[in-house]
Tab-separated table of C-alpha atoms in Angstrom:
chain	number	residue	atom	x	y	z
A	1	GLU	CA	31.483	8.812	9.052
A	2	VAL	CA	30.236	6.107	12.331
A	3	GLN	CA	29.879	2.532	11.032
A	4	LEU	CA	30.225	-0.501	12.879
A	5	VAL	CA	31.599	-3.616	10.706
A	6	GLN	CA	30.688	-6.891	11.983
A	7	SER	CA	32.915	-10.444	10.862
A	8	GLY	CA	31.877	-13.163	8.183
A	9	ALA	CA	29.049	-15.911	9.012
A	10	GLU	CA	30.054	-18.680	10.314
A	11	VAL	CA	28.571	-21.958	10.046
A	12	LYS	CA	29.781	-24.199	13.399
A	13	LYS	CA	28.686	-27.930	15.286
A	14	PRO	CA	26.623	-28.090	18.368
A	15	GLY	CA	28.486	-28.248	21.660
A	16	GLU	CA	31.490	-25.894	19.795
A	17	SER	CA	32.895	-22.535	20.199
A	18	LEU	CA	31.812	-19.294	19.160
A	19	LYS	CA	33.481	-15.556	18.525
A	20	ILE	CA	31.606	-13.281	16.971
A	21	SER	CA	33.079	-9.557	16.277
A	22	CYS	CA	32.152	-5.789	15.645
A	23	LYS	CA	34.414	-2.908	15.226
A	24	GLY	CA	33.679	0.191	15.586
A	25	SER	CA	34.765	3.694	13.147
A	26	GLY	CA	34.656	7.367	12.591
A	27	TYR	CA	33.989	7.756	16.551
A	28	SER	CA	35.525	7.208	19.849
A	29	PHE	CA	35.213	3.802	20.666
A	30	THR	CA	35.693	3.693	24.778
A	31	SER	CA	32.871	6.289	24.916
A	32	SER	CA	29.289	4.744	24.013
A	33	TRP	CA	27.518	1.667	25.143
A	34	ILE	CA	27.914	-1.027	21.937
A	35	ALA	CA	24.271	-3.090	22.050
A	36	TRP	CA	24.608	-6.899	20.596
A	37	VAL	CA	21.217	-7.463	18.982
A	38	ARG	CA	19.988	-11.335	17.842
A	39	GLN	CA	17.240	-12.155	14.653
A	40	MET	CA	16.304	-15.366	15.306
A	41	PRO	CA	14.614	-16.566	11.800
A	42	GLY	CA	11.825	-15.274	10.422
A	43	LYS	CA	11.592	-13.481	13.496
A	44	GLY	CA	11.693	-10.366	15.291
A	45	LEU	CA	14.189	-8.433	16.876
A	46	GLU	CA	15.458	-9.421	20.845
A	47	TRP	CA	17.890	-7.119	22.700
A	48	MET	CA	20.533	-9.605	24.434
A	49	GLY	CA	23.054	-6.680	25.992
A	50	ILE	CA	25.394	-3.795	26.191
A	51	ILE	CA	28.758	-3.578	26.665
A	52	TYR	CA	31.151	-0.185	27.621
A	53	PRO	CA	34.239	-0.189	25.798
A	54	GLY	CA	35.761	2.117	28.108
A	55	ASP	CA	35.444	0.322	31.036
A	56	SER	CA	33.619	-3.043	29.852
A	57	ASP	CA	30.764	-2.486	32.111
A	58	THR	CA	28.318	-5.009	30.432
A	59	ARG	CA	24.894	-5.212	31.252
A	60	TYR	CA	22.752	-9.018	29.756
A	61	SER	CA	19.035	-9.192	28.900
A	62	PRO	CA	17.671	-11.670	31.331
A	63	SER	CA	17.428	-13.791	28.920
A	64	PHE	CA	20.772	-14.118	27.698
A	65	LEU	CA	22.477	-14.027	30.803
A	66	GLY	CA	25.113	-17.360	31.250
A	67	GLN	CA	23.966	-17.676	27.427
A	68	VAL	CA	26.276	-15.594	26.202
A	69	ILE	CA	29.387	-13.263	26.712
A	70	MET	CA	30.378	-9.932	25.792
A	71	SER	CA	33.638	-8.502	25.829
A	72	ALA	CA	35.728	-5.844	24.136
A	73	ASP	CA	39.495	-4.664	22.988
A	74	LYS	CA	38.933	-0.880	23.309
A	75	SER	CA	42.787	-1.197	21.527
A	76	ILE	CA	41.671	-2.020	18.281
A	77	SER	CA	38.389	-0.635	18.766
A	78	THR	CA	36.011	-3.786	18.589
A	79	ALA	CA	33.286	-5.764	20.967
A	80	TYR	CA	33.185	-9.430	20.688
A	81	LEU	CA	29.535	-11.653	21.081
A	82	GLN	CA	31.064	-15.750	22.780
A	83	TRP	CA	29.420	-18.250	22.599
A	84	ASN	CA	30.990	-21.790	24.995
A	85	SER	CA	29.039	-24.160	23.899
A	86	LEU	CA	26.489	-23.577	20.594
A	87	LYS	CA	23.071	-25.054	20.083
A	88	ALA	CA	21.132	-25.427	17.748
A	89	SER	CA	19.065	-22.996	18.249
A	90	ASP	CA	21.739	-20.379	18.288
A	91	THR	CA	21.186	-20.187	14.794
A	92	ALA	CA	20.281	-16.904	14.040
A	93	MET	CA	21.782	-12.877	12.692
A	94	TYR	CA	23.184	-11.267	15.128
A	95	TYR	CA	23.521	-7.943	15.202
A	96	CYS	CA	25.740	-5.076	17.431
A	97	ALA	CA	24.529	-1.431	17.691
A	98	ARG	CA	26.414	2.028	18.918
A	99	ARG	CA	24.157	3.441	21.645
A	100	ASP	CA	24.230	7.625	20.670
A	101	SER	CA	21.642	9.554	23.231
A	102	SER	CA	20.748	12.885	24.465
A	103	GLY	CA	20.696	13.492	28.195
A	104	ASN	CA	18.119	10.677	29.226
A	105	GLN	CA	17.081	10.057	25.905
A	106	SER	CA	18.700	7.204	24.316
A	107	TRP	CA	18.461	5.317	20.997
A	108	PHE	CA	20.865	2.262	18.145
A	109	ASP	CA	22.484	3.895	15.491
A	110	PRO	CA	24.290	2.845	13.623
A	111	TRP	CA	24.269	-0.846	13.527
A	112	GLY	CA	26.420	-2.907	12.696
A	113	GLN	CA	25.552	-5.194	8.731
A	114	GLY	CA	24.978	-8.046	11.301
A	115	THR	CA	26.352	-12.011	10.969
A	116	LEU	CA	24.922	-15.341	10.593
A	117	VAL	CA	25.510	-17.622	12.395
A	118	THR	CA	24.360	-20.602	11.846
A	119	VAL	CA	24.709	-23.484	14.518
A	120	SER	CA	23.449	-27.485	12.095
A	121	SER	CA	24.916	-30.867	13.303
B	1	GLN	CA	9.173	-12.232	24.558
B	2	SER	CA	8.710	-8.681	23.362
B	3	VAL	CA	6.953	-6.196	25.510
B	4	LEU	CA	6.108	-3.746	22.707
B	5	THR	CA	2.651	-4.895	20.745
B	6	GLN	CA	2.039	-3.960	17.337
B	7	PRO	CA	0.007	-5.340	14.664
B	8	PRO	CA	1.851	-8.329	12.685
B	9	SER	CA	1.049	-6.009	9.029
B	10	ALA	CA	-0.358	-2.717	7.963
B	11	SER	CA	-0.934	-2.326	3.809
B	12	GLY	CA	-1.748	0.729	1.191
B	13	THR	CA	-1.558	1.576	-1.792
B	14	PRO	CA	1.334	4.472	-3.207
B	15	GLY	CA	0.696	7.886	-1.994
B	16	GLN	CA	-1.950	6.687	1.081
B	17	ARG	CA	-0.969	7.158	4.963
B	18	VAL	CA	-0.745	4.448	6.701
B	19	THR	CA	-0.272	4.500	10.642
B	20	ILE	CA	1.694	2.062	13.331
B	21	SER	CA	0.748	1.433	17.088
B	22	CYS	CA	2.412	0.832	19.352
B	23	SER	CA	1.464	-0.482	23.199
B	24	GLY	CA	3.552	-0.467	26.439
B	25	SER	CA	2.977	-0.483	29.634
B	26	SER	CA	4.465	2.125	32.501
B	27	SER	CA	7.592	0.984	32.973
B	28	ASN	CA	8.926	2.185	29.467
B	29	ILE	CA	6.649	3.809	26.810
B	30	GLY	CA	5.230	5.399	30.034
B	31	SER	CA	8.344	6.644	31.410
B	32	ASN	CA	10.901	6.613	28.635
B	33	THR	CA	11.186	8.631	25.164
B	34	VAL	CA	9.822	5.729	22.188
B	35	ASN	CA	12.298	4.962	19.111
B	36	TRP	CA	11.065	3.930	15.349
B	37	TYR	CA	13.216	0.916	13.292
B	38	HIS	CA	12.612	-0.401	9.710
B	39	GLN	CA	14.325	-3.088	8.169
B	40	LEU	CA	14.823	-3.277	4.787
B	41	PRO	CA	14.603	-7.259	3.220
B	42	GLY	CA	17.407	-9.125	3.511
B	43	THR	CA	19.208	-5.735	5.526
B	44	ALA	CA	20.341	-4.604	8.681
B	45	PRO	CA	17.839	-2.687	10.480
B	46	LYS	CA	18.037	1.431	10.550
B	47	LEU	CA	17.203	3.997	13.138
B	48	LEU	CA	14.622	5.902	11.937
B	49	ILE	CA	12.557	8.256	14.455
B	50	TYR	CA	14.089	8.663	17.775
B	51	SER	CA	12.969	10.588	20.826
B	52	ASN	CA	9.446	9.900	20.443
B	53	ASN	CA	9.239	12.589	16.937
B	54	GLN	CA	12.905	12.914	15.464
B	55	ARG	CA	14.071	11.729	12.238
B	56	PRO	CA	18.041	11.252	11.807
B	57	SER	CA	19.765	13.213	9.126
B	58	GLY	CA	18.576	11.586	5.479
B	59	VAL	CA	14.748	10.028	7.158
B	60	PRO	CA	12.021	12.080	4.670
B	61	ASP	CA	9.485	14.035	6.042
B	62	ARG	CA	6.813	11.812	4.950
B	63	PHE	CA	7.898	9.683	8.608
B	64	SER	CA	6.147	10.845	11.907
B	65	GLY	CA	6.296	9.625	15.068
B	66	SER	CA	3.874	10.072	18.490
B	67	LYS	CA	3.535	9.413	21.656
B	68	SER	CA	1.233	9.893	24.218
B	69	GLY	CA	0.885	7.814	27.578
B	70	THR	CA	2.111	4.159	27.258
B	71	SER	CA	1.378	4.059	23.092
B	72	ALA	CA	3.550	5.452	20.332
B	73	SER	CA	2.979	5.577	16.705
B	74	LEU	CA	4.061	5.918	13.455
B	75	ALA	CA	2.450	7.823	10.496
B	76	ILE	CA	3.424	7.601	6.909
B	77	SER	CA	1.936	9.525	4.607
B	78	GLY	CA	2.361	9.635	0.383
B	79	LEU	CA	3.615	5.826	0.798
B	80	GLN	CA	6.160	4.772	-1.122
B	81	SER	CA	7.109	1.177	-3.046
B	82	GLU	CA	10.570	1.218	-1.358
B	83	ASP	CA	9.027	1.734	2.010
B	84	GLU	CA	7.672	-1.516	2.242
B	85	ALA	CA	9.800	-2.817	4.998
B	86	ASP	CA	9.339	-4.343	9.093
B	87	PHE	CA	8.751	-1.774	11.452
B	88	TYR	CA	10.013	-1.952	14.854
B	89	CYS	CA	8.922	0.253	17.988
B	90	ALA	CA	11.620	0.502	20.870
B	91	ALA	CA	12.432	1.772	23.976
B	92	TRP	CA	14.335	1.466	27.488
B	93	ASP	CA	12.191	-0.660	30.297
B	94	ASP	CA	13.070	0.415	34.247
B	95	SER	CA	11.625	-2.645	35.409
B	96	LEU	CA	13.398	-4.948	33.420
B	97	ASN	CA	16.328	-2.585	33.351
B	98	GLY	CA	17.187	-3.411	29.486
B	99	TYR	CA	16.002	-2.536	25.869
B	100	VAL	CA	12.900	-3.683	24.558
B	101	PHE	CA	11.618	-3.905	20.663
B	102	GLY	CA	7.947	-4.395	19.671
B	103	THR	CA	6.672	-7.582	17.971
B	104	GLY	CA	6.972	-6.084	14.857
B	105	THR	CA	5.197	-4.450	11.401
B	106	LYS	CA	5.153	-5.463	8.048
B	107	VAL	CA	3.851	-2.472	5.912
B	108	THR	CA	3.157	-4.320	2.581
B	109	VAL	CA	2.791	-1.282	-0.651
B	110	LEU	CA	-0.326	-3.421	-2.680
């Protein structure tokens, strides 16, 4: 079974750093892109960007470029999303999702269970 | 902000048919396939429809998708109480060089 398991909820203060994780199993981790998606409280889904664990090629949404860092460690089949200095506005649920495709068509499936990040003084 | 527009809400009684629209542009829906995700309360989103009208294994045939030009739609026939969820359309956008989600539609079963 293809599965993505994310790290647990985090509570941080403004200005602190954070790295959350997404571990893939049941498929070749290096051969599929992994996306990160933000969902702020009570709001919709926002695509943050995508990373290819095979060579760490990364594409950021313009809204998130410079705000977060995506990385991957293929030796342990894990993708990461990192902040160097958190803001209260980073409070949200963060999901990772695997890109599946057929030809030039693609979609995201499955999704991780989500990591809730709360930033508060 | 979202570049795909959906109605904020839709509702129906059990057994009814509900349709959700998704309006985009030539750079997204007009030139790429549309996917639909649903999110039950308190859970992660899940793929519902891919490549405009394909259902993943396990998704009931009550759910169907279609696309025409720069718009797409999701139909739920035989509405059931467990269909209460948020539904999002999505597509790749060639201008933004990224993936975009719709604004989301909350489906309520009356």
